[in-house]
Short mmCIF file of C-alpha atoms and ligand atoms in Angstrom, two decimals:
data_model
loop_
_atom_site.label_atom_id
_atom_site.label_comp_id
_atom_site.label_asym_id
_atom_site.label_seq_id
_atom_site.Cartn_x
_atom_site.Cartn_y
_atom_site.Cartn_z
CA MET A 100 14.62 -16.53 18.98
CA ALA A 101 17.82 -17.70 17.32
CA ALA A 102 20.55 -15.18 16.70
CA MET A 103 20.54 -13.36 13.40
CA SER A 104 23.35 -13.85 10.96
CA THR A 105 24.48 -12.22 7.78
CA LEU A 106 24.36 -14.13 4.51
CA ALA A 107 26.83 -14.02 1.62
CA ILE A 108 25.64 -11.80 -1.26
CA LEU A 109 26.14 -13.07 -4.83
CA GLU A 110 27.82 -10.58 -7.13
CA PHE A 111 27.28 -10.10 -10.85
CA PRO A 112 28.00 -11.94 -13.17
CA ASP A 113 27.32 -14.94 -10.93
CA PRO A 114 24.95 -17.10 -13.03
CA ARG A 115 22.86 -17.93 -9.94
CA LEU A 116 21.52 -14.35 -10.14
CA ARG A 117 19.62 -15.54 -13.25
CA THR A 118 17.58 -18.11 -11.31
CA ARG A 119 13.81 -17.67 -11.17
CA ALA A 120 12.57 -17.94 -7.59
CA ALA A 121 9.76 -20.35 -6.69
CA PRO A 122 6.78 -19.28 -4.56
CA VAL A 123 6.98 -19.68 -0.79
CA THR A 124 4.53 -22.38 0.30
CA VAL A 125 5.55 -22.96 3.93
CA PHE A 126 5.19 -20.09 6.41
CA ASP A 127 7.11 -21.39 9.41
CA ALA A 128 9.77 -20.37 11.93
CA ALA A 129 12.53 -21.09 9.41
CA LEU A 130 11.00 -18.54 7.03
CA LYS A 131 10.87 -15.90 9.80
CA GLN A 132 14.51 -16.64 10.63
CA PHE A 133 15.47 -16.30 6.98
CA VAL A 134 13.67 -12.94 6.71
CA ALA A 135 15.45 -11.72 9.88
CA ASP A 136 18.78 -12.80 8.36
CA MET A 137 17.95 -10.99 5.11
CA PHE A 138 17.30 -7.75 7.01
CA GLU A 139 20.53 -8.23 8.99
CA THR A 140 22.43 -8.78 5.73
CA MET A 141 20.84 -5.78 4.00
CA TYR A 142 21.47 -3.41 6.93
CA ALA A 143 25.07 -4.65 7.38
CA ALA A 144 25.74 -3.93 3.69
CA ASN A 145 24.03 -0.49 3.87
CA GLY A 146 21.54 -1.56 1.24
CA VAL A 147 17.93 -0.41 0.86
CA GLY A 148 16.64 -3.68 -0.59
CA LEU A 149 17.56 -7.32 -0.94
CA ALA A 150 15.99 -10.23 -2.78
CA ALA A 151 16.41 -13.87 -1.70
CA THR A 152 18.00 -14.61 -5.10
CA GLN A 153 20.96 -12.43 -4.08
CA VAL A 154 21.71 -14.70 -1.12
CA ASP A 155 21.28 -17.82 -3.27
CA VAL A 156 17.88 -18.79 -1.87
CA HIS A 157 15.48 -19.18 -4.76
CA ARG A 158 12.18 -18.38 -3.08
CA GLN A 159 10.00 -15.31 -3.63
CA VAL A 160 11.07 -13.25 -0.63
CA LEU A 161 12.23 -9.63 -0.72
CA VAL A 162 13.03 -7.06 1.95
CA ILE A 163 13.21 -3.27 1.68
CA ASP A 164 13.93 -0.37 4.02
CA MET A 165 14.38 3.02 2.40
CA SER A 166 13.89 5.02 5.62
CA GLU A 167 16.71 7.21 6.94
CA GLY A 168 16.27 5.75 10.40
CA ARG A 169 16.53 2.18 9.05
CA ASN A 170 13.39 1.42 11.02
CA GLN A 171 10.70 0.81 8.39
CA PRO A 172 11.28 -2.78 7.35
CA LEU A 173 9.06 -4.09 4.59
CA VAL A 174 8.90 -7.75 3.65
CA LEU A 175 6.98 -8.94 0.60
CA ILE A 176 6.53 -12.67 0.02
CA ASN A 177 5.15 -14.03 -3.27
CA ALA A 178 4.66 -10.44 -4.49
CA GLY A 179 2.85 -9.88 -7.77
CA ILE A 180 2.14 -6.53 -9.43
CA VAL A 181 -1.59 -5.95 -9.86
CA GLU A 182 -1.42 -2.36 -11.09
CA LYS A 183 1.22 0.04 -12.31
CA ASP A 184 1.07 3.60 -13.45
CA GLY A 185 3.27 6.38 -14.80
CA ALA A 186 7.01 6.45 -15.34
CA GLN A 187 10.08 7.71 -13.50
CA VAL A 188 13.83 7.70 -14.01
CA TYR A 189 15.80 6.88 -10.89
CA GLN A 190 19.48 6.24 -10.29
CA GLU A 191 19.70 2.67 -9.04
CA GLY A 192 22.38 0.70 -7.29
CA CYS A 193 22.45 -2.93 -6.23
CA LEU A 194 24.29 -4.95 -3.58
CA SER A 195 25.21 -7.43 -6.34
CA PHE A 196 26.96 -4.58 -8.26
CA PRO A 197 29.01 -2.82 -5.56
CA GLY A 198 29.81 0.81 -6.42
CA LEU A 199 27.80 0.82 -9.65
CA TYR A 200 24.88 3.17 -10.32
CA ALA A 201 22.77 3.80 -13.39
CA ASP A 202 19.53 5.54 -14.38
CA VAL A 203 16.67 3.16 -15.04
CA THR A 204 13.12 3.98 -16.19
CA ARG A 205 10.35 2.20 -14.30
CA ALA A 206 6.71 2.68 -13.30
CA LEU A 207 6.09 5.59 -10.93
CA LYS A 208 3.47 3.75 -8.88
CA VAL A 209 2.86 0.08 -8.27
CA LYS A 210 0.23 -1.85 -6.39
CA VAL A 211 1.29 -5.34 -5.37
CA LYS A 212 -0.45 -8.28 -3.82
CA ALA A 213 1.84 -10.08 -1.39
CA GLN A 214 1.93 -12.21 1.75
CA ASP A 215 3.53 -11.58 5.12
CA THR A 216 5.64 -14.09 7.06
CA ASP A 217 2.45 -15.68 8.44
CA GLY A 218 1.05 -16.15 4.94
CA ARG A 219 -1.57 -13.41 5.27
CA GLU A 220 -2.31 -11.69 1.97
CA PHE A 221 -2.26 -7.92 1.70
CA LEU A 222 -2.16 -5.16 -0.89
CA TYR A 223 0.75 -2.76 -0.85
CA GLU A 224 0.98 0.48 -2.79
CA ALA A 225 4.26 2.27 -3.40
CA GLU A 226 5.22 5.41 -5.27
CA GLY A 227 8.52 7.07 -6.23
CA PRO A 228 11.77 5.57 -4.87
CA LEU A 229 9.88 2.92 -2.89
CA ALA A 230 8.14 1.79 -6.08
CA VAL A 231 11.57 1.59 -7.73
CA ALA A 232 12.84 -0.64 -4.93
CA VAL A 233 9.82 -2.96 -5.16
CA GLN A 234 10.25 -3.35 -8.94
CA HIS A 235 14.05 -3.79 -8.68
CA GLU A 236 13.76 -6.53 -6.04
CA MET A 237 10.90 -8.28 -7.84
CA ASP A 238 13.12 -8.36 -10.93
CA HIS A 239 15.83 -10.21 -8.96
CA LEU A 240 13.30 -12.91 -8.12
CA ALA A 241 12.63 -13.30 -11.86
CA GLY A 242 16.36 -13.58 -12.61
CA LYS A 243 16.67 -10.02 -13.89
CA VAL A 244 19.14 -7.32 -12.88
CA PHE A 245 19.02 -3.55 -13.35
CA VAL A 246 21.76 -3.39 -15.98
CA ASP A 247 19.48 -5.47 -18.26
CA TYR A 248 17.57 -2.21 -18.88
CA LEU A 249 20.59 -0.29 -20.17
CA SER A 250 21.69 0.06 -23.76
CA PRO A 251 24.44 -2.41 -24.75
CA LEU A 252 27.00 0.42 -24.88
CA LYS A 253 26.11 1.84 -21.48
CA ARG A 254 26.03 -1.65 -20.00
CA SER A 255 29.46 -2.62 -21.32
CA MET A 256 30.92 0.67 -20.00
CA LEU A 257 29.52 0.03 -16.54
CA LEU A 258 30.63 -3.59 -16.48
CA LYS A 259 34.16 -2.60 -17.51
CA ARG A 260 34.21 -0.17 -14.60
CA LEU A 261 33.03 -2.94 -12.27
CA GLU A 262 35.81 -5.21 -13.53
CA LYS A 263 38.39 -2.45 -12.98
CA GLN A 264 37.17 -1.84 -9.43
CA ARG A 265 37.44 -5.58 -8.70
CA LYS A 266 41.03 -5.71 -9.99
CA GLN A 267 41.95 -2.67 -7.91
CA ALA A 268 40.35 -4.18 -4.84
CA ALA A 269 42.16 -7.47 -5.44
CA SER A 270 45.57 -5.80 -5.78
CA ALA A 271 45.10 -3.38 -2.85
NI1 NI B 96 19.64 -5.36 -6.60
#
């Protein structure tokens, strides 16, 4: 197998984050390599989820690992929600918004239909924080980001803070 490599992560407000991803139609070695690179990128950045959109690949691929041991990788390809239930508020972060966190309300449970890297279909049910991650990453593939759910005031406060952090980082 080829060596894994980390990919560059797009940061908000990069307009490419607004791209809608197309379905994956070819399940080949290149796809497996891309998924391996996505995991490598997510783990290197200490993230719990990553969508292909964030690495400027506009295909419906997302990876998640919310385990403490970083040993429960989940990959969902062409994921679609078939059922959702309940509501929860969870403080979310995003690798495309370094250092920014905000409470977002989402479904408590989701059931999704997805495919694995061989193209096999399966149903996946998630609840709580894992359900948050699935919904957050699926949003990326539709060109949506978590701050879209905030009130205009809250969003502008957060984005000002992000801008300030960037300036500080640039002058450090
Ligand atoms: Ni994100």
